[in-house]
Short mmCIF file of C-alpha atoms in Angstrom, two decimals:
data_model
loop_
_atom_site.label_atom_id
_atom_site.label_comp_id
_atom_site.label_asym_id
_atom_site.label_seq_id
_atom_site.Cartn_x
_atom_site.Cartn_y
_atom_site.Cartn_z
CA MET A 1 -0.05 0.04 0.06
CA SER A 2 3.08 2.27 -0.68
CA ASP A 3 0.99 4.41 -3.15
CA GLY A 4 -1.88 5.13 -0.94
CA LEU A 5 -2.84 5.68 2.61
CA ARG A 6 -2.42 2.83 5.14
CA PRO A 7 -5.55 2.06 7.19
CA ILE A 8 -3.99 3.54 10.33
CA GLN A 9 -3.07 6.75 8.31
CA ALA A 10 -6.51 6.93 6.97
CA GLU A 11 -8.10 6.84 10.41
CA ARG A 12 -5.80 9.43 11.73
CA LEU A 13 -6.57 11.60 8.62
CA ALA A 14 -10.30 11.25 9.31
CA ARG A 15 -9.75 12.42 12.92
CA GLU A 16 -7.41 15.27 12.35
CA LEU A 17 -8.22 16.72 9.02
CA ASP A 18 -9.70 20.32 9.38
CA TRP A 19 -12.77 20.89 7.29
CA ASN A 20 -11.76 24.50 6.92
CA LEU A 21 -8.72 23.35 4.85
CA LEU A 22 -11.00 21.50 2.50
CA ARG A 23 -13.34 24.52 2.22
CA THR A 24 -10.40 26.76 1.31
CA PHE A 25 -9.13 24.30 -1.19
CA ILE A 26 -12.55 24.27 -2.98
CA VAL A 27 -12.68 28.01 -3.21
CA LEU A 28 -8.91 28.05 -4.34
CA ALA A 29 -9.47 25.45 -7.05
CA GLN A 30 -12.67 27.08 -8.26
CA SER A 31 -11.12 30.64 -8.21
CA GLY A 32 -7.90 29.67 -10.28
CA SER A 33 -5.70 32.03 -8.21
CA VAL A 34 -4.58 32.70 -4.65
CA THR A 35 -5.55 36.34 -5.08
CA ARG A 36 -9.26 35.61 -6.10
CA ALA A 37 -9.60 32.96 -3.44
CA ALA A 38 -8.40 35.25 -0.77
CA ASP A 39 -11.02 37.95 -1.97
CA ARG A 40 -13.84 35.37 -1.82
CA LEU A 41 -12.82 34.07 1.48
CA ARG A 42 -11.93 37.56 2.88
CA LEU A 43 -8.56 36.33 3.95
CA LYS A 44 -5.10 37.43 3.33
CA GLN A 45 -3.13 35.77 0.44
CA PRO A 46 -0.39 34.21 2.79
CA THR A 47 -3.17 32.72 4.78
CA VAL A 48 -4.69 30.96 1.82
CA SER A 49 -1.15 29.81 0.69
CA SER A 50 -0.41 28.46 4.08
CA ALA A 51 -3.75 26.55 4.33
CA LEU A 52 -2.95 24.88 0.97
CA LYS A 53 0.53 23.95 2.11
CA ARG A 54 -0.95 22.41 5.40
CA LEU A 55 -3.45 20.43 3.38
CA GLU A 56 -0.75 19.19 1.02
CA ASP A 57 1.50 18.33 4.01
CA ARG A 58 -1.48 16.50 5.76
CA LEU A 59 -2.20 14.38 2.60
CA GLY A 60 1.33 13.92 1.54
CA ARG A 61 0.31 15.05 -2.03
CA LYS A 62 0.91 17.99 -4.28
CA LEU A 63 -2.51 19.41 -5.08
CA ILE A 64 -1.89 22.40 -7.26
CA ASN A 65 1.01 23.26 -9.61
CA ARG A 66 1.72 26.97 -9.23
CA LYS A 67 4.23 28.99 -11.22
CA PRO A 68 4.12 32.41 -12.72
CA GLY A 69 1.32 32.32 -15.30
CA GLN A 70 0.39 28.72 -14.41
CA PHE A 71 -2.28 27.44 -11.93
CA GLU A 72 -3.58 23.92 -12.49
CA LEU A 73 -4.79 21.04 -10.28
CA THR A 74 -2.74 17.96 -10.20
CA GLU A 75 -4.31 14.49 -10.55
CA ALA A 76 -4.50 14.25 -6.80
CA GLY A 77 -6.02 17.85 -6.72
CA GLU A 78 -8.71 16.85 -9.22
CA LEU A 79 -9.66 13.86 -7.12
CA LEU A 80 -9.73 15.67 -3.89
CA LEU A 81 -11.93 18.52 -5.42
CA LYS A 82 -14.63 16.12 -6.37
CA GLU A 83 -14.68 14.40 -3.00
CA ALA A 84 -14.61 17.71 -1.16
CA ILE A 85 -17.47 19.15 -3.11
CA GLU A 86 -19.49 16.08 -2.12
CA ILE A 87 -18.48 16.56 1.46
CA GLN A 88 -19.45 20.27 1.34
CA GLY A 89 -22.96 19.23 0.04
CA SER A 90 -23.39 16.94 2.99
CA ILE A 91 -22.37 19.62 5.49
CA LEU A 92 -24.62 22.21 3.93
CA ARG A 93 -27.52 19.79 4.38
CA LEU A 94 -27.04 19.04 8.08
CA GLY A 95 -29.26 22.08 9.12
CA THR A 96 -32.15 20.55 7.22
CA LEU A 97 -31.49 17.10 8.46
CA MET A 98 -31.41 18.36 12.18
CA ARG A 99 -34.88 19.90 12.09
CA ASP A 100 -37.39 18.40 14.56
CA VAL A 101 -39.11 15.30 13.21
CA THR A 102 -42.95 15.52 13.69
CA ASP A 103 -45.90 13.44 12.41
CA GLU A 104 -46.36 16.29 9.84
CA ILE A 105 -43.99 16.08 6.97
CA ARG A 106 -41.87 19.33 6.86
CA GLY A 107 -38.70 20.25 5.20
CA HIS A 108 -37.41 21.94 2.00
CA VAL A 109 -37.11 20.33 -1.34
CA GLU A 110 -34.56 21.81 -3.85
CA ILE A 111 -35.23 20.81 -7.45
CA ALA A 112 -32.71 21.51 -10.17
CA MET A 113 -34.49 21.60 -13.54
CA ALA A 114 -33.85 22.15 -17.24
CA SER A 115 -35.89 24.98 -18.52
CA HIS A 116 -37.96 23.24 -21.20
CA VAL A 117 -39.59 20.69 -18.88
CA VAL A 118 -43.26 20.59 -19.72
CA SER A 119 -44.98 17.48 -18.39
CA PRO A 120 -48.49 16.99 -17.02
CA LEU A 121 -47.29 14.01 -14.95
CA TYR A 122 -44.68 16.11 -13.27
CA ASP A 123 -47.06 18.95 -12.62
CA ASP A 124 -49.61 16.62 -11.14
CA THR A 125 -47.07 15.26 -8.87
CA LEU A 126 -46.13 18.68 -7.51
CA ARG A 127 -49.96 19.57 -7.01
CA GLU A 128 -50.43 16.14 -5.09
CA PHE A 129 -47.41 16.71 -3.02
CA HIS A 130 -48.38 20.09 -1.90
CA GLU A 131 -51.97 18.79 -1.13
CA ARG A 132 -50.60 15.98 1.03
CA HIS A 133 -47.80 17.87 2.69
CA PRO A 134 -48.76 21.55 2.82
CA ALA A 135 -46.09 22.31 5.42
CA ALA A 136 -43.18 21.22 3.08
CA THR A 137 -41.59 23.89 0.81
CA LEU A 138 -40.10 23.92 -2.63
CA THR A 139 -37.46 25.68 -4.59
CA ILE A 140 -37.19 25.07 -8.34
CA ASN A 141 -33.80 26.32 -9.86
CA VAL A 142 -33.66 26.45 -13.63
CA SER A 143 -30.34 25.88 -15.27
CA ALA A 144 -28.58 23.98 -18.09
CA SER A 145 -28.85 20.21 -17.71
CA LYS A 146 -25.21 19.79 -16.90
CA ASP A 147 -25.45 22.27 -13.99
CA ALA A 148 -28.65 20.54 -12.84
CA LEU A 149 -26.70 17.14 -12.64
CA GLU A 150 -23.73 18.76 -10.90
CA ALA A 151 -26.13 20.18 -8.17
CA VAL A 152 -27.42 16.71 -7.63
CA THR A 153 -23.86 15.17 -7.56
CA SER A 154 -22.69 17.80 -5.04
CA ARG A 155 -25.94 17.17 -3.05
CA ARG A 156 -26.92 20.83 -3.38
CA ALA A 157 -30.19 19.69 -5.01
CA SER A 158 -32.67 17.02 -3.83
CA LEU A 159 -33.23 15.93 -7.36
CA ALA A 160 -32.87 17.05 -11.02
CA VAL A 161 -35.29 16.97 -13.91
CA CYS A 162 -33.16 17.31 -17.02
CA LEU A 163 -31.47 15.97 -20.18
CA VAL A 164 -28.78 13.30 -19.79
CA ARG A 165 -25.90 12.78 -22.31
CA GLU A 166 -23.56 10.55 -20.24
CA ARG A 167 -24.50 8.73 -17.12
CA ASN A 168 -22.66 9.18 -13.89
CA PRO A 169 -22.45 5.73 -12.12
CA LYS A 170 -22.94 7.54 -8.77
CA LEU A 171 -26.42 8.76 -9.69
CA GLU A 172 -29.68 7.11 -10.39
CA TYR A 173 -31.84 7.79 -13.43
CA LEU A 174 -35.53 7.16 -14.49
CA ARG A 175 -37.02 8.62 -17.74
CA LEU A 176 -39.80 11.06 -17.02
CA PHE A 177 -41.06 11.64 -20.49
CA ARG A 178 -40.04 11.69 -24.16
CA GLU A 179 -40.51 14.82 -26.36
CA PHE A 180 -39.91 15.77 -29.93
CA PHE A 181 -38.13 18.76 -31.16
CA GLY A 182 -39.01 20.71 -34.31
CA LEU A 183 -37.65 23.91 -36.06
CA PHE A 184 -39.66 27.13 -35.79
CA CYS A 185 -39.59 30.75 -36.95
CA GLY A 186 -41.46 33.98 -35.70
CA PRO A 187 -43.68 36.42 -37.54
CA PRO A 188 -40.71 38.75 -38.68
CA HIS A 189 -39.04 35.86 -40.40
CA PRO A 190 -39.27 35.56 -44.24
CA LEU A 191 -40.41 32.04 -44.05
CA TYR A 192 -43.22 32.65 -41.58
CA GLY A 193 -46.60 31.54 -42.90
CA LYS A 194 -45.24 29.86 -46.04
CA THR A 195 -46.43 26.34 -46.92
CA ASN A 196 -45.08 23.67 -49.05
CA LEU A 197 -41.48 24.34 -47.65
CA THR A 198 -38.71 21.83 -47.89
CA LYS A 199 -35.51 21.66 -45.83
CA ALA A 200 -33.72 23.24 -48.86
CA ASP A 201 -35.58 26.45 -48.20
CA LEU A 202 -33.85 26.69 -44.78
CA ALA A 203 -30.40 26.61 -46.17
CA GLY A 204 -28.23 29.60 -45.08
CA GLN A 205 -30.78 30.88 -42.63
CA SER A 206 -29.51 32.21 -39.30
CA ALA A 207 -30.31 30.12 -36.16
CA VAL A 208 -30.86 30.48 -32.52
CA SER A 209 -30.73 27.58 -29.96
CA PHE A 210 -29.99 26.08 -26.58
CA VAL A 211 -26.53 26.17 -25.07
CA THR A 212 -26.69 22.41 -25.08
CA ASP A 213 -27.29 22.19 -28.76
CA ARG A 214 -23.83 20.80 -29.58
CA LEU A 215 -22.62 17.49 -30.97
CA GLU A 216 -20.99 16.57 -27.57
CA ASP A 217 -23.96 17.57 -25.51
CA ALA A 218 -27.47 16.50 -24.54
CA LEU A 219 -29.16 17.92 -27.57
CA ARG A 220 -26.91 16.25 -30.09
CA PRO A 221 -30.08 15.02 -32.14
CA VAL A 222 -31.23 18.57 -32.44
CA THR A 223 -27.70 19.55 -33.64
CA LEU A 224 -27.85 16.99 -36.27
CA MET A 225 -31.40 18.23 -37.38
CA ARG A 226 -29.98 21.78 -37.79
CA ALA A 227 -27.02 20.43 -39.78
CA GLU A 228 -29.26 18.46 -42.08
CA ALA A 229 -31.38 21.63 -42.70
CA ASP A 230 -28.06 23.36 -43.84
CA LEU A 231 -28.80 26.35 -41.46
CA GLU A 232 -25.94 28.90 -41.16
CA ASP A 233 -23.22 27.47 -39.00
CA ARG A 234 -23.01 30.65 -36.86
CA ILE A 235 -25.82 30.65 -34.16
CA VAL A 236 -26.71 34.22 -33.62
CA GLY A 237 -28.28 33.57 -30.15
CA THR A 238 -28.12 31.10 -27.48
CA SER A 239 -29.63 30.54 -23.92
CA ALA A 240 -30.11 27.77 -21.31
CA ASN A 241 -33.67 29.06 -20.86
CA LEU A 242 -36.54 27.87 -23.16
CA GLU A 243 -38.41 31.07 -22.69
CA GLU A 244 -35.36 33.13 -23.95
CA VAL A 245 -34.82 30.89 -27.02
CA ARG A 246 -38.54 31.24 -27.67
CA ARG A 247 -38.27 34.99 -27.32
CA MET A 248 -35.45 35.13 -29.90
CA ILE A 249 -37.37 32.99 -32.28
CA ILE A 250 -40.57 35.09 -32.03
CA ALA A 251 -38.52 38.26 -32.46
CA GLY A 252 -37.12 36.99 -35.74
CA LEU A 253 -33.51 36.58 -34.83
CA GLY A 254 -33.35 33.20 -36.60
CA ILE A 255 -34.81 29.70 -36.85
CA GLY A 256 -34.63 27.71 -33.61
CA PRO A 257 -35.57 24.31 -32.07
CA LEU A 258 -38.36 23.87 -29.55
CA PRO A 259 -40.30 20.95 -28.15
CA VAL A 260 -43.29 20.45 -30.45
CA HIS A 261 -45.85 19.92 -27.66
CA VAL A 262 -44.56 23.20 -26.06
CA ALA A 263 -44.93 25.17 -29.12
CA LYS A 264 -48.47 24.21 -29.95
CA ARG A 265 -50.15 27.20 -28.11
CA ASP A 266 -47.88 29.66 -29.82
CA ILE A 267 -48.61 28.15 -33.17
CA ARG A 268 -52.36 28.56 -32.51
CA GLU A 269 -51.89 32.18 -31.40
CA GLY A 270 -49.67 33.08 -34.49
CA LEU A 271 -46.45 33.56 -32.68
CA LEU A 272 -44.63 30.67 -34.16
CA TRP A 273 -44.58 28.84 -37.45
CA GLN A 274 -43.29 25.23 -37.74
CA LEU A 275 -40.71 24.57 -40.48
CA PRO A 276 -39.42 21.38 -42.06
CA PRO A 277 -38.61 18.69 -41.27
CA TYR A 278 -42.07 17.57 -40.27
CA ASP A 279 -41.42 13.88 -39.89
CA ALA A 280 -38.83 11.77 -37.97
CA LEU A 281 -38.35 14.55 -35.55
CA PRO A 282 -35.54 14.15 -33.03
CA GLU A 283 -36.42 12.31 -29.81
CA ILE A 284 -35.18 13.76 -26.58
CA ASP A 285 -35.71 11.91 -23.27
CA VAL A 286 -36.02 13.96 -19.94
CA HIS A 287 -35.06 12.01 -16.88
CA VAL A 288 -35.53 12.37 -13.05
CA VAL A 289 -32.07 12.05 -11.51
CA TRP A 290 -31.06 11.59 -7.85
CA ASN A 291 -28.09 10.75 -5.72
CA PRO A 292 -28.68 7.47 -3.91
CA LYS A 293 -25.95 8.48 -1.22
CA ALA A 294 -27.68 11.76 -0.28
CA LYS A 295 -29.34 11.86 3.09
CA LEU A 296 -32.71 13.15 2.11
CA ASN A 297 -35.16 14.82 4.63
CA ARG A 298 -38.68 13.62 4.90
CA ALA A 299 -40.06 16.07 2.34
CA GLU A 300 -37.44 15.25 -0.24
CA GLN A 301 -38.02 11.53 0.13
CA ALA A 302 -41.76 11.93 -0.05
CA LEU A 303 -41.63 13.89 -3.28
CA LEU A 304 -38.96 11.74 -4.93
CA ASP A 305 -40.95 8.49 -3.96
CA MET A 306 -44.27 9.99 -5.21
CA LEU A 307 -42.63 11.00 -8.55
CA LEU A 308 -40.93 7.69 -9.16
CA GLU A 309 -44.21 5.80 -8.39
CA LYS A 310 -46.17 7.90 -10.68
CA ILE A 311 -43.58 7.31 -13.59
CA ARG A 312 -43.46 3.53 -12.99
CA LEU A 313 -47.37 3.27 -12.96
CA THR A 314 -47.75 5.31 -16.14
CA PRO A 315 -47.00 3.61 -19.47
CA ILE A 316 -44.27 5.26 -21.61
CA GLU A 317 -46.90 5.94 -24.38
CA GLU A 318 -48.72 8.31 -21.94
CA ARG A 319 -45.50 10.02 -21.17
CA THR A 320 -44.47 10.66 -24.81
CA TYR A 321 -45.46 13.97 -25.94
CA ARG A 322 -45.68 14.25 -29.80
#
């Protein structure tokens, strides 16, 4: 065991390691410099440097390579950062877990959610949860899917409802619904209101889209649809928020993708016009994601159990929005 910590050393580390050293390391790693970390922590720069040295001495590993113009985590530093973020999430949740337990379910639920989630099943779950447990509270934070997943991994969120590109073996996943994306334009656009269009008519037109509309990201099928339509390579506007992508499409900035079932009302009201392709639209799955190692409070566990049960009792055909 010469390359790692012996059992006795590990036990000693668990007893003696100061959490404040880990907290300082997290801020330092995320800041990218001692100066910025010191500003965020409201400490002097020598204090931050000293904390890093004490942590490195305690672990017996170099954590950050620092030279003039260079600041990068070592392999040991990268590993420690991931573990320290999880530890930080657990500590932040202690206040919630220590609340008095009563027969009435109380507690706060933090949901990290992608912005384009429109699902009757999900909405019904929230309604029923509130009816059964009116003393529980909710916060829904809308962000890009990768940020929602990071919030669950670090235990800052109770659960996530988002897109998934690559699965983290530390998390659990269950598909909430399947949706289909189409391309749309707004009233100012020259193709608005025109019929008998083909994909060739879209060639060279400017585009707007989601920040995750990339080949290596969660909306890869949408990226391929845009490429097949031969839209202009340069995307003139992006957002992680569906409402902002919708705003840019309606304003005429360019052609953009939206879930077809979400766009129906705007089509009826004359705010959007659907463009080719009309068939074989990209399928996108939206998942519920949770961290099985997270210590959930009673409200969090109740909502998660209710949502998972509803999903498992509802056939996928009824959770597919065309």
